[in-house]
XYZ file of C-alpha atoms in Angstrom:
666
model
C 56.740 106.451 105.878
C 53.021 105.726 105.809
C 51.687 104.646 109.192
C 48.786 102.378 110.116
C 47.359 101.484 113.519
C 46.286 98.164 114.951
C 43.315 99.766 116.720
C 40.269 101.034 114.889
C 39.678 104.668 114.070
C 36.673 104.576 116.395
C 38.825 103.581 119.355
C 41.374 106.226 118.429
C 38.776 109.009 118.306
C 36.499 108.063 121.144
C 38.774 106.429 123.674
C 41.742 108.662 124.568
C 42.947 106.048 127.055
C 43.139 103.329 124.416
C 46.607 101.900 123.773
C 47.409 102.538 120.124
C 50.248 100.517 118.593
C 51.579 102.052 115.360
C 54.221 100.575 113.095
C 55.889 101.627 109.884
C 54.470 99.900 106.839
C 57.957 99.688 105.371
C 59.311 97.931 108.475
C 56.493 95.397 108.305
C 57.293 94.622 104.672
C 61.110 94.838 104.475
C 64.067 93.604 106.519
C 66.990 95.918 105.772
C 70.499 94.470 105.503
C 72.794 96.871 107.322
C 76.111 95.011 107.114
C 76.737 94.499 103.427
C 79.625 95.457 101.156
C 79.243 95.704 97.398
C 81.411 95.207 94.363
C 81.634 98.600 92.603
C 82.514 99.790 89.113
C 86.029 100.859 88.132
C 87.105 102.231 84.758
C 90.394 102.713 82.918
C 91.537 103.851 79.482
C 89.933 100.971 77.617
C 87.014 99.458 79.548
C 85.014 99.110 82.748
C 85.039 96.394 85.403
C 82.980 95.594 88.473
C 79.262 95.370 89.172
C 76.102 97.432 89.299
C 72.330 97.176 89.688
C 69.582 98.868 87.716
C 68.557 102.381 88.719
C 65.758 101.112 90.972
C 67.719 98.114 92.261
C 67.605 94.464 91.212
C 64.924 92.164 92.666
C 65.009 88.382 92.608
C 63.710 85.306 94.428
C 66.250 83.975 96.931
C 68.024 80.742 96.099
C 70.792 79.325 98.280
C 73.263 77.561 95.993
C 74.331 74.336 97.662
C 76.723 73.063 94.979
C 77.887 73.859 91.467
C 75.577 71.105 90.151
C 72.653 73.052 91.629
C 73.310 75.863 89.117
C 70.904 74.297 86.640
C 67.989 75.353 88.854
C 69.087 78.984 88.612
C 70.086 79.001 84.959
C 67.450 76.733 83.385
C 64.861 74.788 85.351
C 63.815 77.071 88.224
C 60.213 78.291 87.684
C 60.540 81.711 89.348
C 63.369 83.690 87.729
C 65.156 85.967 88.088
C 67.008 84.615 91.110
C 69.079 86.306 93.783
C 71.775 83.696 94.385
C 73.224 83.205 97.876
C 76.738 81.752 97.701
C 78.737 80.200 100.494
C 82.320 81.448 100.247
C 83.738 78.080 98.960
C 81.418 78.433 95.948
C 82.615 81.959 95.173
C 84.860 80.812 92.328
C 85.540 82.037 88.819
C 83.875 78.984 87.307
C 80.552 79.578 89.079
C 80.621 83.358 88.695
C 81.244 83.183 84.951
C 78.356 80.721 84.518
C 76.104 83.122 86.427
C 77.372 85.995 84.287
C 76.617 84.135 81.064
C 73.106 83.327 82.300
C 72.493 86.801 83.647
C 68.955 87.061 82.190
C 67.886 84.666 84.969
C 70.225 86.114 87.625
C 69.208 89.287 89.479
C 72.279 89.384 91.710
C 74.632 87.462 93.976
C 75.202 87.670 97.731
C 78.357 85.996 99.074
C 78.383 84.886 102.711
C 81.593 86.210 104.264
C 83.597 83.317 105.743
C 84.561 82.995 109.382
C 87.679 81.045 108.411
C 89.867 81.041 105.331
C 89.439 78.327 102.689
C 92.004 75.564 102.432
C 92.591 76.163 98.728
C 94.110 79.377 97.407
C 91.970 82.147 95.931
C 93.183 85.300 94.201
C 90.732 87.411 92.138
C 93.662 89.445 90.793
C 95.433 88.729 87.500
C 98.236 86.209 87.083
C 100.632 89.015 86.071
C 99.885 92.086 88.243
C 100.462 95.521 86.672
C 101.988 93.906 83.598
C 101.325 96.892 81.315
C 102.744 99.646 83.524
C 105.923 98.083 84.904
C 109.391 98.466 83.447
C 109.402 95.355 81.243
C 108.010 96.124 77.799
C 108.868 96.117 74.125
C 111.393 98.871 74.852
C 112.887 97.213 77.951
C 113.716 93.538 77.423
C 110.497 92.240 75.839
C 111.507 88.669 76.719
C 110.694 89.497 80.335
C 107.471 91.402 79.638
C 104.020 90.024 80.519
C 105.483 87.511 82.977
C 106.995 85.469 80.161
C 109.768 84.185 82.445
C 108.077 84.166 85.849
C 104.332 83.915 86.476
C 104.140 85.797 89.753
C 100.544 85.068 90.753
C 99.699 81.629 89.304
C 96.507 81.374 91.396
C 95.146 84.623 89.956
C 91.791 84.091 88.250
C 91.153 87.686 87.128
C 87.667 87.808 88.678
C 88.211 91.349 89.972
C 88.735 92.503 86.383
C 85.464 91.118 84.983
C 82.333 93.187 84.276
C 79.025 91.958 85.771
C 75.700 93.542 84.868
C 74.120 92.539 88.186
C 75.010 93.523 91.794
C 77.300 91.331 93.895
C 77.307 91.877 97.666
C 79.191 90.381 100.593
C 77.140 89.594 103.705
C 79.276 90.409 106.740
C 76.905 89.884 109.680
C 76.114 86.374 110.956
C 72.723 87.430 112.350
C 71.573 88.889 109.022
C 72.862 85.822 107.196
C 70.823 83.616 109.515
C 67.680 85.682 108.860
C 68.195 85.236 105.102
C 68.720 81.482 105.462
C 65.615 81.120 107.590
C 63.532 83.122 105.138
C 64.754 80.845 102.338
C 64.008 77.662 104.312
C 60.543 78.840 105.334
C 59.376 79.999 101.918
C 61.645 78.970 99.037
C 62.814 75.431 99.655
C 60.654 72.740 98.079
C 60.021 69.791 100.396
C 59.614 66.195 99.152
C 59.482 67.247 95.525
C 56.496 69.542 96.014
C 56.216 72.803 94.067
C 56.944 76.104 95.768
C 54.010 77.930 97.321
C 53.702 81.700 97.434
C 54.643 84.012 99.068
C 58.336 83.552 98.269
C 61.292 85.204 99.947
C 62.987 87.786 97.703
C 65.904 90.192 97.939
C 66.485 93.647 96.497
C 70.010 95.009 96.013
C 70.814 98.642 95.161
C 74.221 99.538 93.731
C 73.586 101.639 90.633
C 76.779 103.171 89.239
C 76.839 106.558 87.501
C 79.873 106.064 85.236
C 79.978 103.915 82.114
C 82.284 102.786 79.283
C 85.788 104.056 80.231
C 87.721 106.808 81.980
C 87.766 109.171 78.989
C 83.962 109.000 78.761
C 83.305 109.582 82.444
C 85.823 112.435 82.700
C 84.196 114.088 79.696
C 80.818 113.799 81.420
C 82.348 115.345 84.544
C 83.223 118.425 82.462
C 79.656 118.988 81.226
C 78.219 121.953 83.122
C 74.556 122.376 82.187
C 73.377 123.102 85.721
C 74.343 125.060 88.815
C 75.280 121.784 90.529
C 76.908 119.638 87.825
C 76.892 115.911 88.491
C 80.240 114.201 88.963
C 80.008 110.618 87.734
C 83.500 109.318 88.566
C 86.636 110.174 90.516
C 90.274 109.450 89.761
C 91.745 106.882 92.121
C 94.302 108.562 94.332
C 95.354 109.529 97.827
C 98.664 110.582 99.395
C 102.131 109.092 99.673
C 103.783 109.297 103.087
C 107.486 110.042 103.460
C 110.040 111.082 106.060
C 113.823 111.446 106.076
C 116.609 110.821 108.549
C 118.061 114.235 107.748
C 115.991 117.377 107.296
C 114.891 118.178 103.762
C 113.544 121.590 102.833
C 110.161 120.695 101.350
C 109.396 124.265 100.280
C 112.335 124.361 97.860
C 111.572 121.818 95.159
C 113.999 120.038 92.887
C 117.650 119.114 93.148
C 119.488 119.361 96.483
C 123.230 119.889 96.220
C 125.402 117.292 97.977
C 122.339 115.245 98.942
C 122.284 111.488 98.304
C 119.318 109.427 99.463
C 118.452 105.765 99.749
C 114.707 105.325 99.258
C 113.390 102.673 101.664
C 109.928 101.944 100.285
C 106.798 99.911 100.905
C 103.260 100.013 99.559
C 100.221 100.973 101.633
C 97.261 99.824 99.586
C 95.578 96.549 98.807
C 92.269 95.500 97.298
C 89.845 92.616 96.964
C 86.784 91.849 94.870
C 84.560 93.810 97.265
C 84.795 97.516 97.943
C 86.062 98.321 101.439
C 87.201 94.758 102.278
C 90.930 94.804 101.674
C 92.899 93.643 104.733
C 96.063 93.024 102.654
C 97.870 91.334 105.528
C 100.619 89.734 103.455
C 100.443 91.874 100.311
C 100.616 95.237 102.083
C 100.659 95.261 105.890
C 103.619 92.913 106.324
C 105.767 95.233 104.208
C 104.864 98.620 105.635
C 104.854 97.372 109.247
C 108.353 96.009 108.653
C 109.470 99.365 107.255
C 107.919 101.222 110.204
C 109.746 98.849 112.539
C 112.994 99.526 110.646
C 112.471 103.270 111.096
C 112.005 102.660 114.815
C 115.119 100.468 114.980
C 117.271 103.066 113.243
C 115.889 106.122 114.993
C 118.409 106.307 117.821
C 121.211 104.937 115.659
C 120.825 107.669 113.043
C 120.728 110.351 115.719
C 123.908 109.111 117.366
C 125.839 108.449 114.141
C 124.422 109.903 110.943
C 124.626 107.474 107.998
C 126.599 108.426 104.928
C 123.377 108.855 102.986
C 119.957 110.111 103.976
C 117.317 107.433 104.288
C 113.997 108.454 102.761
C 111.249 106.271 104.238
C 108.512 106.232 101.616
C 105.078 104.629 101.683
C 103.357 104.527 98.299
C 99.599 104.598 97.841
C 97.651 103.167 94.893
C 100.292 100.683 93.749
C 97.689 97.997 93.087
C 96.233 100.132 90.301
C 99.208 100.479 87.960
C 101.631 102.067 90.456
C 99.763 105.335 91.093
C 101.890 106.529 94.036
C 105.349 105.630 92.759
C 104.684 106.886 89.236
C 103.533 110.195 90.722
C 106.664 110.582 92.833
C 108.908 109.827 89.846
C 106.915 112.305 87.741
C 107.257 114.998 90.418
C 110.994 114.347 90.737
C 111.425 114.648 86.973
C 109.469 117.923 86.902
C 111.062 119.566 89.977
C 107.846 119.309 92.017
C 109.269 117.200 94.857
C 111.774 117.965 97.598
C 114.380 115.956 95.643
C 114.976 114.936 92.064
C 116.173 111.669 90.542
C 119.797 112.856 90.588
C 119.582 112.782 94.395
C 118.462 109.136 94.455
C 121.383 106.800 95.059
C 119.431 103.540 95.308
C 116.071 102.004 96.197
C 115.419 99.317 98.774
C 111.829 98.103 98.720
C 110.127 95.804 101.200
C 107.410 93.712 99.586
C 105.585 90.667 100.903
C 107.619 89.415 103.849
C 105.077 87.837 106.214
C 105.122 84.220 104.985
C 108.751 83.270 105.183
C 109.553 79.636 104.431
C 112.497 78.352 106.473
C 113.138 81.892 107.823
C 114.409 82.972 104.424
C 114.044 86.207 102.487
C 114.908 86.792 98.834
C 116.686 89.802 97.351
C 115.309 90.491 93.876
C 117.072 92.828 91.469
C 116.734 93.859 87.835
C 119.004 91.842 85.532
C 118.715 94.412 82.721
C 120.046 97.425 84.624
C 122.737 95.244 86.205
C 124.341 94.898 82.814
C 125.752 98.323 83.640
C 128.884 97.720 85.725
C 128.416 100.616 88.142
C 124.791 99.661 88.821
C 125.787 96.025 89.293
C 128.475 96.965 91.833
C 125.993 99.002 93.888
C 123.425 96.205 93.798
C 126.031 93.678 94.885
C 126.986 95.974 97.720
C 123.361 96.162 98.872
C 123.048 92.381 98.699
C 126.294 91.804 100.596
C 125.192 94.114 103.407
C 121.903 92.209 103.626
C 123.551 88.790 103.703
C 126.143 89.791 106.313
C 123.806 90.396 109.245
C 124.361 86.954 110.824
C 120.840 86.772 112.253
C 118.316 83.927 112.257
C 116.679 85.277 109.103
C 118.810 84.431 106.077
C 118.699 86.448 102.881
C 119.568 85.106 99.439
C 119.410 86.098 95.815
C 117.446 84.009 93.319
C 119.734 81.458 91.756
C 118.812 82.361 88.198
C 118.274 85.530 86.260
C 114.647 86.614 86.435
C 112.805 89.946 86.258
C 111.738 91.976 89.254
C 108.456 90.988 90.894
C 105.663 93.593 90.736
C 107.100 96.492 92.737
C 107.242 100.281 92.976
C 110.949 100.121 92.104
C 109.969 99.307 88.519
C 108.617 102.849 88.054
C 112.014 104.311 89.007
C 113.705 101.985 86.535
C 111.402 103.267 83.791
C 112.983 106.685 84.356
C 116.648 105.634 84.620
C 118.868 102.690 85.690
C 118.970 103.103 89.479
C 120.537 100.471 91.774
C 118.034 98.716 93.961
C 116.676 95.504 95.449
C 113.207 94.278 96.382
C 112.988 92.092 99.481
C 110.324 89.365 99.315
C 109.463 86.081 101.005
C 109.284 84.226 97.681
C 111.990 83.172 95.257
C 109.798 83.110 92.153
C 105.976 82.835 92.279
C 104.176 84.469 95.210
C 104.001 82.528 98.442
C 100.761 84.413 99.086
C 97.852 82.119 98.119
C 95.287 84.883 98.696
C 96.908 87.785 96.870
C 94.541 90.806 96.750
C 91.593 88.915 98.217
C 89.453 89.220 101.342
C 91.212 86.120 102.714
C 94.579 87.909 102.947
C 93.860 88.702 106.577
C 95.197 88.362 110.105
C 94.380 84.651 110.209
C 96.436 84.017 107.089
C 99.415 85.925 108.508
C 99.090 83.873 111.715
C 98.295 86.923 113.839
C 96.265 84.999 116.415
C 95.750 85.207 120.166
C 95.008 82.791 123.017
C 91.334 82.568 123.993
C 89.903 84.678 126.812
C 92.271 87.603 126.260
C 90.685 91.046 126.457
C 91.225 93.465 123.538
C 93.813 95.383 125.558
C 95.659 92.162 126.400
C 95.629 91.164 122.733
C 97.101 94.567 121.878
C 100.157 93.739 124.002
C 100.433 90.013 123.201
C 103.581 89.192 121.203
C 102.705 86.883 118.300
C 105.100 84.748 116.293
C 104.555 87.032 113.304
C 105.718 90.007 115.368
C 108.903 88.116 116.219
C 109.506 87.247 112.550
C 109.128 90.901 111.567
C 111.610 91.830 114.276
C 114.216 89.483 112.824
C 113.737 90.754 109.292
C 113.813 94.364 110.491
C 117.140 93.993 112.234
C 118.511 92.329 109.115
C 117.611 95.483 107.239
C 119.609 97.633 109.609
C 122.239 97.700 106.891
C 120.897 100.889 105.352
C 124.413 102.260 105.185
C 124.860 102.479 108.951
C 127.511 100.656 110.921
C 125.732 100.913 114.283
C 124.697 97.657 115.929
C 121.008 98.227 116.633
C 119.762 94.670 117.041
C 119.886 94.385 120.838
C 118.480 97.873 121.345
C 115.702 97.211 118.877
C 114.550 93.898 120.378
C 113.782 95.609 123.672
C 112.430 98.913 122.380
C 110.425 97.888 119.313
C 108.791 94.566 120.159
C 105.874 96.336 121.796
C 105.360 98.661 118.849
C 105.474 95.862 116.246
C 102.917 93.918 118.285
C 100.647 96.956 118.558
C 100.937 97.728 114.848
C 99.944 94.220 113.751
C 96.941 94.201 116.072
C 95.869 97.714 115.091
C 96.206 97.325 111.322
C 94.875 93.759 111.060
C 92.489 93.100 113.950
C 91.006 96.214 115.571
C 92.068 99.780 114.928
C 89.841 101.212 117.669
C 92.200 100.542 120.565
C 93.891 102.563 123.280
C 97.172 102.917 121.359
C 95.659 104.378 118.193
C 93.180 106.445 120.209
C 96.004 108.353 121.838
C 97.846 108.839 118.522
C 95.039 110.067 116.300
C 93.764 113.653 116.063
C 90.212 114.055 117.329
C 88.881 114.970 113.880
C 90.127 111.652 112.456
C 88.875 109.302 115.161
C 85.959 108.254 112.938
C 88.520 106.223 110.952
C 88.951 103.889 113.930
C 86.723 100.815 113.986
C 86.397 97.418 115.603
C 87.800 95.868 112.437
C 91.072 96.071 110.549
C 92.187 99.351 108.990
C 90.814 100.076 105.509
C 92.654 103.408 105.155
C 96.220 102.910 106.446
C 97.282 106.224 104.862
C 95.504 108.015 107.738
C 97.283 106.073 110.483
C 100.731 105.274 109.044
C 101.905 108.930 109.314
C 101.016 108.888 113.013
C 103.100 105.770 113.668
C 105.935 107.083 111.494
C 105.850 110.311 113.490
C 106.758 108.336 116.614
C 109.868 107.097 114.827
C 110.853 110.207 112.893
C 113.701 110.925 113.003
C 116.518 113.393 113.761
C 115.377 116.891 114.798
C 115.473 119.335 111.877
C 115.393 123.122 112.037
C 111.942 124.382 113.158
C 110.858 125.530 109.700
C 111.242 121.971 108.406
C 108.815 120.402 110.867
C 105.258 119.301 110.243
C 102.872 119.700 113.191
C 99.940 117.608 114.387
C 97.624 117.740 117.406
C 96.784 114.311 118.852
C 94.285 113.197 121.488
C 96.812 111.833 123.968
C 96.343 109.314 126.780
C 93.123 109.205 128.782
C 93.659 109.503 132.569
C 93.113 106.279 134.572
C 89.954 107.597 136.249
C 88.630 109.934 133.559
C 87.579 110.267 129.954
C 89.058 113.663 129.067
C 92.243 113.064 127.117
C 95.281 115.233 127.586
C 95.981 116.286 124.012
C 99.327 117.619 122.885
C 101.124 118.802 119.756
C 103.791 116.716 118.054
C 106.257 117.727 115.354
C 108.186 115.579 112.933
C 109.643 115.372 109.458
C 106.736 113.250 108.193
C 105.210 114.673 105.010
C 102.421 113.824 102.600
C 102.685 114.161 98.847
C 100.047 113.693 96.188
C 99.412 110.149 94.967
C 97.354 110.968 91.885
C 98.246 109.621 88.466
C 99.925 112.240 86.239
C 97.474 111.210 83.495
C 94.781 113.321 85.178
C 96.979 116.412 85.455
C 97.971 115.975 81.818
C 94.372 115.074 80.846
C 95.734 112.022 79.035
C 92.860 109.679 79.845
C 93.989 107.052 77.340
C 97.635 107.076 78.461
C 99.793 103.961 78.124
C 102.440 105.342 80.495
C 100.378 106.181 83.594
C 97.472 104.730 85.530
C 94.051 105.839 84.269
C 91.879 104.114 86.875
C 88.750 105.884 88.080
C 85.938 104.840 90.395
C 82.289 105.398 89.580
C 80.111 107.358 91.964
C 76.837 105.965 93.280
C 73.771 107.251 95.097
C 73.362 104.452 97.636
C 74.419 100.884 98.313
C 71.910 98.844 100.295
C 69.972 95.610 100.368
C 66.755 94.254 101.879
C 64.613 91.106 101.902
C 60.831 90.742 101.778
C 58.034 88.346 100.774
C 56.772 88.555 97.211
C 53.340 87.409 96.056
C 52.639 85.339 92.957
C 52.346 87.062 89.609
C 48.681 86.043 89.394
C 47.905 87.584 92.789
C 49.778 90.740 91.831
C 47.723 90.996 88.620
C 44.516 90.314 90.549
C 45.405 92.995 93.070
C 46.201 95.411 90.266
C 42.932 94.567 88.514
C 40.893 95.048 91.678
C 42.663 98.332 92.297
C 41.971 99.559 88.771
C 38.333 98.427 89.109
C 37.923 100.289 92.387
C 39.494 103.374 90.804
C 37.167 103.276 87.767
C 34.135 102.617 89.958
C 35.020 105.558 92.193
C 35.491 107.813 89.177
C 32.125 106.716 87.757
C 30.368 107.264 91.065
C 32.036 110.632 91.425
C 30.843 111.631 87.957
C 27.253 110.478 88.622
C 27.082 112.173 92.002
C 28.580 115.361 90.585
C 26.117 115.430 87.659
C 23.129 114.861 89.991
C 24.384 117.137 92.755
C 21.499 119.626 92.360
C 19.029 116.843 92.978
C 20.914 114.871 95.599
C 22.040 117.813 97.695
C 19.184 120.344 97.099
C 17.149 121.674 100.064
C 13.697 123.313 99.930
C 13.996 127.080 99.958
C 11.815 129.097 102.286
C 9.630 131.842 100.732
C 11.051 135.307 100.998
C 7.997 136.600 102.876
C 8.060 133.953 105.556
C 7.764 135.313 109.068
C 8.041 133.783 112.488
């Protein structure tokens, strides 16, 4: 950056002892916002959603919106458009955002102040009928149940996450930076006693230019254009890895059908999302389910070693389910095409754990598919699963919905698209979601009631048993019916309470803690932070490894080196190697392998790439002063060019010196 000095050039040259204070010009002009998260662009087979800025970033005068009635200043009467609107979280609603979208010629961008507490009213930026086009219910499979015709699962969904905005939208995470922005607005942009605003005004610049446009087919076609040595990739297919482990060893090198093998798939989803990229705590929508399944694996670990169940339990954690069931559709596709350790003929039934963290009256609901249950054999197996669940006799009761309704959004639906497989989905709601913040930034630890007494240190919080941990314990023991007859409840209460407590704290509050530090390989420790986990796929296999499972032959192990526990009086950890049956399998939509970018059967979601995402505030001068400055600059330039021309043309006269005669002597 260009530098300038507070002392004069004379002092700098002639006084070596002078104190010279130099500062970056950029730092004097701009205040960078280091703790921001942006909305980004996503694309599918038909359109694009999300937000972006112009190539050079969007600039606007700051305006703090105090109420919805104050929108008229931004959209019509304000004299200094375009505006960069600062929204308090209660004003981040569909109504206000759509008005800003429709008046986007006067709106440069939006910055939402992240809340310290959740709002009293519900807020879900997802759709009212999640994944309605890629589930099992369709024209071919009971159209009366398609598109949530019988049950509207997410009635609070406003669909904001699926809108397209042509200006950047950021979330401000840091209280100190938010205070700086407020103060800048109060000092420069707020009119007092009806007086007009005086320049300079406080402005903000947001950068979040997205490379991809239109839809997935377009961006994938652009990815294939190779006109240079380093071709530019404009978008990436959404995907990651599924995590799975079995109670009996499965030869993962030999794909396809396994003779005499019958498995019960115990499943949960790993992913969640919100309106903003990288803020997706998913406490109720995701974490409650996969923590419960991890606790179940822990509860059944010793039981399955002492008395093997009649069927193998395949613990499966699906990734990408929010975006049209990426993980589950991939596993079904691989099973159908002999690219997985099992095939669909090996699958006896599916038991899926959904949202189970907000139980009303300590009650869970067993959802099943009424269409497949018209088959007598499937109905008998489903009834058997339900009877086992209801017969536990614990404080958590389980019931079936009292009327025939379709399955809630669940990975099990992708298996039913392939064939009628017995199965149930365990949820904490009978019909519509109990979760008032489905797929939003408010679906966090506070909402799941994972809270701690004041004055506890982080390590004490890690070990503190919350009410939510106790609830998950009860529901886990009730799921000990996975075809085992061993009573595991008493053993589990003593052995697993600590692990459930640690999991909730680590996944929802702070992942950078002593428990995760000893579990994670050294090359993955950058994934730990002082916030909740944004990439559970990295950490779930480590926890599952602790609970997996009966020892297979050596060739069927997977191996991992972890950091281990730090000594009491030292920092060097004693690392060690662990082995387990935990495996990863690809969670990438088959549409991208098949190059069917307009597929109706599989997810086609992609994410645009971007160069940088950043924001900054600064003071902006009036347009008249800017024009005056430009005019003076142009005048100085023209004057200097004219003087240069005159001096150059008269150089022989101006710079000539009398020549001495050649015969001069001294």
